[in-house]
């Protein structure tokens, strides 16, 4: 690639560990596996140059063609409104960061019986950004690890599959309080900070799943602020995946694109 005559680029800015929108030399860039900038200041011809490479902890991957991805969304995702809602929620971090919103991270819980496509929907949410196997988290993810994930993902959603599975031996009161605290904490978009470091802002959405309603678990609490901080989507058979053939095509789509 040839640099435009007269254009200057800071050679010290070569790596990034966070993801999302940023500026470089007062020009907008998007930081993902690489960040690129287009310059036409002197020649009038757009010249695209890489200005930064990702060195963070996320296993990012690009695969397939954009046209195939768009066609897969149109044919397999858009007709299923609940599935489409999950994908929109998963990409909410992009919009939240672009608007620099506060206390507005999207939290979506999928509530429904097993074997109706909740896990497939969660994998779809992650596959927008890379290999879902590398990006998946579960109910037994520790609080400290979750904090680290949120700080490093920045815009990539966090999936907490089967969110209540780790509380099977707890009382209803304990579960309600822990879920309430988790919802408030995740909705702020701020890590707690550690070792006297300042809290870090993140914009990641959170997609979780459960077989019983989180809303029902929270009704026993006096506080009700959590009810505008998250969405619970009750799903039934056919809402996320129509049938086994549709589920199989979705898995193939996620592997290829």
Coordinates of N, CA and C in Angstrom, one line a residue, residues 64-250:
X64 N -15.6 -16.3 5.9 CA -16.8 -16.2 5.0 C -16.9 -14.9 4.3
X65 N -17.9 -14.7 3.5 CA -18.1 -13.5 2.7 C -19.3 -12.7 3.2
X66 N -19.2 -11.4 3.1 CA -20.3 -10.5 3.6 C -21.6 -10.8 2.9
X67 N -21.6 -11.0 1.7 CA -22.9 -11.3 1.0 C -23.6 -12.6 1.5
X68 N -22.8 -13.6 1.7 CA -23.3 -14.9 2.3 C -23.9 -14.6 3.7
X69 N -23.2 -13.8 4.4 CA -23.7 -13.5 5.8 C -25.0 -12.8 5.7
X70 N -25.1 -11.8 4.9 CA -26.3 -11.0 4.8 C -27.5 -11.9 4.3
X71 N -27.2 -12.8 3.4 CA -28.2 -13.7 2.9 C -28.7 -14.7 4.0
X72 N -27.7 -15.2 4.8 CA -28.1 -16.1 5.9 C -28.9 -15.4 6.9
X73 N -28.6 -14.1 7.2 CA -29.5 -13.3 8.1 C -30.9 -13.2 7.6
X74 N -31.0 -12.9 6.3 CA -32.3 -12.7 5.7 C -33.1 -13.9 5.7
X75 N -32.5 -15.1 5.4 CA -33.2 -16.3 5.2 C -33.5 -17.1 6.5
X76 N -32.5 -17.0 7.5 CA -32.5 -17.9 8.7 C -32.8 -17.1 9.9
X77 N -32.5 -15.9 10.0 CA -32.6 -15.1 11.3 C -33.8 -14.2 11.3
X78 N -33.9 -13.3 10.3 CA -34.9 -12.3 10.3 C -36.3 -12.8 10.4
X79 N -36.7 -13.9 9.7 CA -38.1 -14.4 9.9 C -38.4 -14.9 11.3
X80 N -37.5 -15.2 12.1 CA -37.7 -15.6 13.5 C -37.5 -14.4 14.4
X81 N -38.6 -13.7 14.8 CA -38.5 -12.5 15.5 C -37.8 -12.5 16.8
X82 N -38.0 -13.6 17.5 CA -37.2 -13.8 18.8 C -35.7 -13.9 18.6
X83 N -35.4 -14.7 17.6 CA -34.0 -14.9 17.2 C -33.3 -13.6 16.7
X84 N -34.1 -12.9 15.9 CA -33.6 -11.6 15.4 C -33.4 -10.6 16.6
X85 N -34.3 -10.7 17.6 CA -34.2 -9.8 18.7 C -32.9 -10.1 19.5
X86 N -32.5 -11.3 19.6 CA -31.3 -11.7 20.3 C -30.1 -11.1 19.6
X87 N -30.1 -11.2 18.2 CA -28.9 -10.7 17.5 C -28.9 -9.2 17.6
X88 N -30.0 -8.5 17.6 CA -30.0 -7.0 17.7 C -29.5 -6.6 19.1
X89 N -29.9 -7.4 20.1 CA -29.4 -7.1 21.5 C -27.9 -7.3 21.6
X90 N -27.4 -8.3 20.9 CA -26.0 -8.7 21.0 C -25.2 -7.6 20.4
X91 N -25.7 -6.9 19.4 CA -24.9 -5.8 18.7 C -25.1 -4.5 19.3
X92 N -25.9 -4.4 20.4 CA -26.2 -3.2 21.1 C -25.0 -2.4 21.6
X93 N -23.9 -3.1 21.9 CA -22.7 -2.5 22.4 C -22.2 -1.5 21.4
X94 N -22.3 -1.8 20.1 CA -21.8 -0.9 19.1 C -22.5 0.4 19.1
X95 N -23.8 0.4 19.3 CA -24.6 1.6 19.3 C -24.4 2.3 20.6
X96 N -24.4 1.6 21.7 CA -24.2 2.3 23.0 C -22.9 3.0 23.1
X97 N -21.8 2.4 22.5 CA -20.5 3.1 22.5 C -20.5 4.3 21.5
X98 N -21.1 4.2 20.4 CA -21.2 5.2 19.4 C -22.0 6.5 20.0
X99 N -23.0 6.2 20.8 CA -23.8 7.3 21.4 C -23.2 7.7 22.7
X100 N -22.2 7.0 23.2 CA -21.6 7.2 24.5 C -22.7 7.3 25.6
X101 N -23.6 6.3 25.6 CA -24.7 6.3 26.6 C -24.2 5.8 28.0
X102 N -24.9 6.2 29.0 CA -24.5 5.8 30.4 C -25.6 4.9 30.9
X103 N -25.2 4.0 31.7 CA -26.2 3.1 32.5 C -27.2 2.6 31.5
X104 N -26.8 2.1 30.4 CA -27.8 1.6 29.4 C -27.4 0.4 28.7
X105 N -26.5 -0.4 29.3 CA -26.1 -1.7 28.6 C -27.3 -2.6 28.5
X106 N -27.5 -3.3 27.4 CA -28.6 -4.1 27.2 C -28.4 -5.5 27.9
X107 N -29.4 -5.9 28.7 CA -29.4 -7.2 29.4 C -30.6 -7.9 28.9
X108 N -30.5 -9.0 28.3 CA -31.6 -9.8 27.7 C -31.5 -11.2 28.3
X109 N -32.6 -11.7 28.9 CA -32.7 -13.0 29.4 C -33.7 -13.8 28.6
X110 N -33.3 -15.0 28.1 CA -34.2 -15.9 27.4 C -34.7 -16.9 28.3
X111 N -36.0 -16.8 28.5 CA -36.6 -17.7 29.5 C -37.5 -18.8 28.8
X112 N -37.3 -20.0 29.0 CA -38.0 -21.1 28.3 C -37.5 -22.4 28.6
X113 N -38.2 -23.5 28.3 CA -37.8 -24.8 28.5 C -36.5 -25.2 27.7
X114 N -35.9 -26.3 28.1 CA -34.7 -26.8 27.4 C -35.1 -27.3 26.0
X115 N -34.1 -27.3 25.2 CA -34.2 -27.9 23.8 C -35.1 -27.1 22.9
X116 N -35.2 -25.8 23.1 CA -36.0 -25.0 22.2 C -35.2 -24.0 21.4
X117 N -33.9 -24.1 21.5 CA -33.0 -23.2 20.7 C -32.3 -22.0 21.5
X118 N -32.4 -22.0 22.8 CA -31.8 -20.9 23.5 C -30.3 -20.9 23.3
X119 N -29.6 -22.0 23.4 CA -28.2 -22.1 23.3 C -27.8 -21.7 21.8
X120 N -28.6 -22.1 20.9 CA -28.3 -21.7 19.5 C -28.4 -20.2 19.3
X121 N -29.4 -19.6 19.9 CA -29.5 -18.1 19.9 C -28.3 -17.4 20.5
X122 N -27.8 -18.0 21.6 CA -26.7 -17.4 22.3 C -25.4 -17.5 21.4
X123 N -25.3 -18.6 20.8 CA -24.1 -18.8 19.9 C -24.2 -17.9 18.7
X124 N -25.4 -17.6 18.2 CA -25.6 -16.7 17.1 C -25.2 -15.3 17.5
X125 N -25.5 -14.9 18.8 CA -25.1 -13.6 19.3 C -23.6 -13.4 19.2
X126 N -22.9 -14.5 19.6 CA -21.4 -14.4 19.6 C -20.8 -14.5 18.3
X127 N -21.4 -15.3 17.4 CA -20.8 -15.5 16.1 C -20.7 -14.3 15.2
X128 N -21.5 -13.2 15.5 CA -21.4 -12.0 14.8 C -20.0 -11.4 15.0
X129 N -19.3 -11.8 16.1 CA -18.0 -11.2 16.4 C -16.8 -12.2 16.2
X130 N -17.1 -13.5 16.1 CA -16.0 -14.4 16.0 C -16.5 -15.8 16.2
X131 N -15.6 -16.7 16.6 CA -15.9 -18.1 16.9 C -16.6 -18.2 18.2
X132 N -17.9 -18.6 18.2 CA -18.6 -18.6 19.5 C -18.0 -19.6 20.5
X133 N -17.3 -20.6 20.1 CA -16.7 -21.5 21.1 C -15.6 -20.8 21.9
X134 N -14.9 -19.8 21.3 CA -13.9 -19.1 22.0 C -14.5 -18.0 22.9
X135 N -15.7 -17.6 22.6 CA -16.2 -16.4 23.2 C -17.3 -16.8 24.3
X136 N -17.7 -18.0 24.4 CA -18.8 -18.5 25.2 C -18.4 -18.4 26.7
X137 N -19.3 -18.0 27.6 CA -19.1 -18.1 29.0 C -20.4 -18.8 29.6
X138 N -20.3 -19.3 30.8 CA -21.4 -20.0 31.4 C -21.7 -19.5 32.8
X139 N -22.7 -20.2 33.5 CA -23.1 -19.7 34.8 C -22.0 -19.8 35.8
X140 N -21.0 -20.8 35.6 CA -20.0 -20.9 36.6 C -18.8 -20.0 36.4
X141 N -18.9 -19.0 35.5 CA -17.9 -18.0 35.4 C -17.8 -17.2 36.7
X142 N -16.6 -17.1 37.2 CA -16.5 -16.3 38.5 C -16.7 -14.8 38.3
X143 N -17.0 -14.1 39.3 CA -17.3 -12.7 39.2 C -16.0 -12.0 38.8
X144 N -14.9 -12.4 39.2 CA -13.6 -11.7 38.8 C -13.4 -11.9 37.3
X145 N -13.6 -13.2 36.9 CA -13.4 -13.4 35.4 C -14.4 -12.7 34.6
X146 N -15.6 -12.6 35.1 CA -16.6 -11.8 34.4 C -16.2 -10.4 34.2
X147 N -15.7 -9.8 35.3 CA -15.2 -8.4 35.3 C -14.1 -8.3 34.2
X148 N -13.2 -9.2 34.2 CA -12.1 -9.1 33.2 C -12.6 -9.2 31.8
X149 N -13.6 -10.1 31.6 CA -14.2 -10.3 30.3 C -14.9 -9.0 29.8
X150 N -15.6 -8.4 30.7 CA -16.3 -7.2 30.3 C -15.4 -6.1 29.9
X151 N -14.3 -5.9 30.7 CA -13.3 -4.9 30.4 C -12.6 -5.1 29.1
X152 N -12.3 -6.4 28.8 CA -11.6 -6.6 27.5 C -12.5 -6.7 26.3
X153 N -13.7 -7.2 26.5 CA -14.6 -7.3 25.3 C -15.1 -6.0 24.9
X154 N -15.5 -5.1 25.8 CA -15.8 -3.7 25.5 C -17.1 -3.6 24.7
X155 N -17.2 -4.2 23.5 CA -18.4 -4.1 22.7 C -19.0 -5.5 22.4
X156 N -18.2 -6.6 22.6 CA -18.6 -7.9 22.4 C -19.5 -8.4 23.5
X157 N -20.7 -9.0 23.2 CA -21.6 -9.4 24.3 C -21.0 -10.5 25.1
X158 N -21.5 -10.6 26.4 CA -21.2 -11.7 27.3 C -22.4 -12.6 27.4
X159 N -22.2 -13.9 27.2 CA -23.3 -14.8 27.3 C -23.1 -15.6 28.6
X160 N -24.2 -15.6 29.4 CA -24.3 -16.4 30.6 C -25.3 -17.5 30.5
X161 N -24.9 -18.6 30.0 CA -25.9 -19.7 29.7 C -26.3 -20.3 31.0
X162 N -27.7 -20.5 31.1 CA -28.3 -21.2 32.2 C -27.9 -20.5 33.5
X163 N -28.2 -19.2 33.6 CA -27.7 -18.3 34.6 C -28.1 -18.8 36.1
X164 N -29.1 -19.5 36.2 CA -29.5 -19.9 37.6 C -29.0 -21.3 38.0
X165 N -28.3 -21.9 37.1 CA -27.8 -23.3 37.4 C -26.9 -23.4 38.6
X166 N -26.1 -22.3 38.8 CA -25.2 -22.3 39.9 C -25.8 -22.0 41.3
X167 N -27.2 -21.9 41.3 CA -27.8 -21.5 42.6 C -28.9 -22.5 43.0
X168 N -28.7 -23.8 42.5 CA -29.7 -24.8 42.8 C -29.9 -25.0 44.3
X169 N -28.9 -24.8 45.1 CA -29.0 -25.1 46.5 C -29.3 -23.9 47.4
X170 N -29.5 -22.8 46.7 CA -29.7 -21.5 47.4 C -31.2 -21.3 47.7
X171 N -31.5 -20.5 48.7 CA -32.9 -20.1 49.0 C -33.4 -19.1 48.0
X172 N -34.7 -19.0 47.9 CA -35.3 -18.1 46.9 C -34.8 -16.6 47.2
X173 N -34.7 -16.3 48.5 CA -34.3 -14.9 48.9 C -32.9 -14.6 48.4
X174 N -32.0 -15.6 48.6 CA -30.6 -15.4 48.2 C -30.5 -15.3 46.7
X175 N -31.2 -16.1 46.0 CA -31.2 -16.1 44.5 C -31.7 -14.7 44.0
X176 N -32.8 -14.3 44.6 CA -33.4 -13.0 44.2 C -32.4 -11.8 44.4
X177 N -31.7 -11.8 45.6 CA -30.8 -10.8 45.9 C -29.6 -10.8 44.9
X178 N -29.0 -12.0 44.7 CA -27.9 -12.1 43.8 C -28.2 -11.7 42.4
X179 N -29.4 -12.1 41.9 CA -29.8 -11.7 40.5 C -30.0 -10.2 40.4
X180 N -30.6 -9.7 41.5 CA -30.8 -8.2 41.5 C -29.5 -7.5 41.5
X181 N -28.5 -7.9 42.3 CA -27.2 -7.2 42.4 C -26.5 -7.4 41.0
X182 N -26.6 -8.5 40.4 CA -25.9 -8.8 39.1 C -26.5 -7.9 38.0
X183 N -27.8 -7.8 38.0 CA -28.5 -6.9 37.0 C -28.1 -5.5 37.1
X184 N -28.1 -5.0 38.4 CA -27.7 -3.6 38.6 C -26.2 -3.3 38.2
X185 N -25.4 -4.3 38.6 CA -24.0 -4.1 38.3 C -23.7 -4.1 36.8
X186 N -24.3 -5.1 36.1 CA -24.0 -5.2 34.6 C -24.6 -4.0 33.9
X187 N -25.7 -3.5 34.3 CA -26.4 -2.4 33.6 C -25.6 -1.1 33.7
X188 N -24.8 -0.9 34.7 CA -24.0 0.3 34.8 C -23.0 0.5 33.8
X189 N -22.5 -0.7 33.2 CA -21.4 -0.6 32.2 C -20.1 -0.2 32.8
X190 N -19.9 -0.4 34.1 CA -18.6 -0.1 34.7 C -18.1 -1.3 35.5
X191 N -16.8 -1.6 35.4 CA -16.2 -2.6 36.2 C -16.0 -2.0 37.6
X192 N -15.8 -2.9 38.6 CA -15.6 -2.4 40.0 C -14.2 -1.7 40.1
X193 N -13.3 -2.1 39.3 CA -11.9 -1.6 39.5 C -11.2 -2.4 40.6
X194 N -9.9 -2.6 40.4 CA -9.2 -3.4 41.4 C -7.8 -2.8 41.6
X195 N -7.2 -3.1 42.7 CA -5.9 -2.6 43.0 C -5.8 -1.1 42.9
X196 N -6.8 -0.4 43.3 CA -6.9 1.0 43.3 C -7.0 1.6 41.9
X197 N -7.3 0.8 40.9 CA -7.4 1.3 39.6 C -8.8 1.8 39.4
X198 N -9.0 2.7 38.5 CA -10.3 3.3 38.3 C -11.2 2.3 37.6
X199 N -12.5 2.4 37.8 CA -13.5 1.5 37.1 C -13.4 1.8 35.6
X200 N -13.5 0.7 34.8 CA -13.5 0.8 33.3 C -14.9 0.7 32.7
X201 N -15.1 1.6 31.7 CA -16.4 1.6 31.1 C -16.4 0.5 30.0
X202 N -17.5 -0.3 29.9 CA -17.7 -1.2 28.8 C -19.1 -1.0 28.3
X203 N -19.3 -1.5 27.1 CA -20.6 -1.3 26.4 C -21.2 -2.7 26.0
X204 N -20.6 -3.7 26.4 CA -21.1 -5.1 26.1 C -22.5 -5.3 26.5
X205 N -23.3 -5.9 25.7 CA -24.6 -6.4 26.1 C -24.4 -7.7 26.8
X206 N -25.4 -8.1 27.6 CA -25.3 -9.4 28.3 C -26.5 -10.3 27.9
X207 N -26.3 -11.4 27.3 CA -27.4 -12.4 26.9 C -27.3 -13.6 27.9
X208 N -28.4 -13.8 28.6 CA -28.5 -14.9 29.5 C -29.7 -15.8 29.2
X209 N -29.7 -17.0 29.8 CA -30.9 -17.9 29.6 C -31.2 -18.6 30.9
X210 N -32.5 -18.9 31.0 CA -32.9 -19.6 32.2 C -34.2 -20.4 31.9
X211 N -34.5 -21.4 32.7 CA -35.7 -22.2 32.4 C -36.9 -21.6 33.3
X212 N -36.6 -20.8 34.2 CA -37.6 -20.1 35.0 C -37.4 -18.6 34.9
X213 N -38.4 -17.9 35.2 CA -38.4 -16.4 35.0 C -37.6 -15.7 36.1
X214 N -36.6 -14.9 35.6 CA -35.9 -14.0 36.5 C -36.8 -13.0 37.1
X215 N -37.8 -12.5 36.3 CA -38.7 -11.5 36.8 C -39.5 -12.1 38.1
X216 N -39.9 -13.3 38.0 CA -40.6 -13.9 39.1 C -39.6 -14.0 40.3
X217 N -38.3 -14.2 40.1 CA -37.4 -14.3 41.2 C -37.2 -12.9 41.9
X218 N -37.4 -11.9 41.1 CA -37.1 -10.5 41.6 C -38.4 -9.9 42.2
X219 N -39.5 -10.4 42.0 CA -40.8 -9.8 42.5 C -40.8 -9.7 44.0
X220 N -40.1 -10.6 44.7 CA -40.1 -10.6 46.2 C -39.3 -9.4 46.8
X221 N -38.5 -8.7 45.9 CA -37.7 -7.6 46.4 C -38.5 -6.3 46.4
X222 N -38.2 -5.4 47.3 CA -38.9 -4.1 47.4 C -38.4 -3.2 46.3
X223 N -37.1 -3.3 45.9 CA -36.6 -2.4 44.9 C -37.1 -2.9 43.5
X224 N -37.4 -1.9 42.7 CA -37.9 -2.3 41.3 C -37.2 -1.6 40.2
X225 N -36.0 -1.0 40.5 CA -35.2 -0.4 39.5 C -34.7 -1.3 38.5
X226 N -34.5 -2.6 38.9 CA -33.9 -3.6 38.0 C -34.9 -3.9 36.8
X227 N -36.2 -3.5 36.9 CA -37.1 -3.9 35.9 C -37.0 -3.0 34.6
X228 N -36.4 -1.9 34.7 CA -36.1 -1.2 33.5 C -34.7 -1.4 33.0
X229 N -33.9 -2.2 33.7 CA -32.6 -2.4 33.3 C -32.4 -3.7 32.5
X230 N -33.4 -4.5 32.4 CA -33.2 -5.7 31.6 C -34.5 -6.2 31.0
X231 N -34.4 -7.0 29.9 CA -35.5 -7.5 29.2 C -35.6 -9.0 29.4
X232 N -36.7 -9.5 29.7 CA -36.9 -11.0 29.7 C -37.8 -11.4 28.6
X233 N -37.3 -12.2 27.7 CA -38.0 -12.7 26.5 C -38.4 -14.1 26.7
X234 N -39.8 -14.3 26.9 CA -40.3 -15.7 27.1 C -40.4 -16.4 25.7
X235 N -39.7 -17.5 25.6 CA -39.6 -18.1 24.3 C -40.2 -19.6 24.4
X236 N -40.8 -20.0 23.4 CA -41.4 -21.3 23.3 C -40.9 -22.1 22.1
X237 N -41.2 -23.3 22.0 CA -40.7 -24.1 20.8 C -41.2 -23.5 19.5
X238 N -40.3 -23.2 18.6 CA -40.6 -22.6 17.3 C -40.3 -21.1 17.3
X239 N -40.1 -20.5 18.4 CA -39.8 -19.1 18.4 C -38.4 -18.7 18.0
X240 N -37.4 -19.6 18.4 CA -36.0 -19.3 18.0 C -35.6 -20.1 16.8
X241 N -35.8 -21.4 16.9 CA -35.6 -22.3 15.7 C -36.9 -23.0 15.4
X242 N -37.2 -23.0 14.1 CA -38.5 -23.5 13.6 C -38.5 -25.1 13.8
X243 N -37.4 -25.7 13.4 CA -37.4 -27.2 13.5 C -35.9 -27.6 13.4
X244 N -35.7 -28.9 13.4 CA -34.3 -29.4 13.4 C -33.6 -29.0 12.1
X245 N -34.3 -29.0 11.0 CA -33.6 -28.6 9.8 C -33.2 -27.1 9.9
X246 N -34.0 -26.2 10.4 CA -33.6 -24.8 10.6 C -32.5 -24.7 11.5
X247 N -32.5 -25.4 12.6 CA -31.4 -25.4 13.6 C -30.1 -25.8 13.0
X248 N -30.2 -26.9 12.2 CA -29.0 -27.4 11.5 C -28.4 -26.4 10.5
X249 N -29.3 -25.7 9.8 CA -28.8 -24.7 8.8 C -28.2 -23.5 9.6
X250 N -28.7 -23.2 10.7 CA -28.2 -22.1 11.5 C -26.8 -22.4 12.0

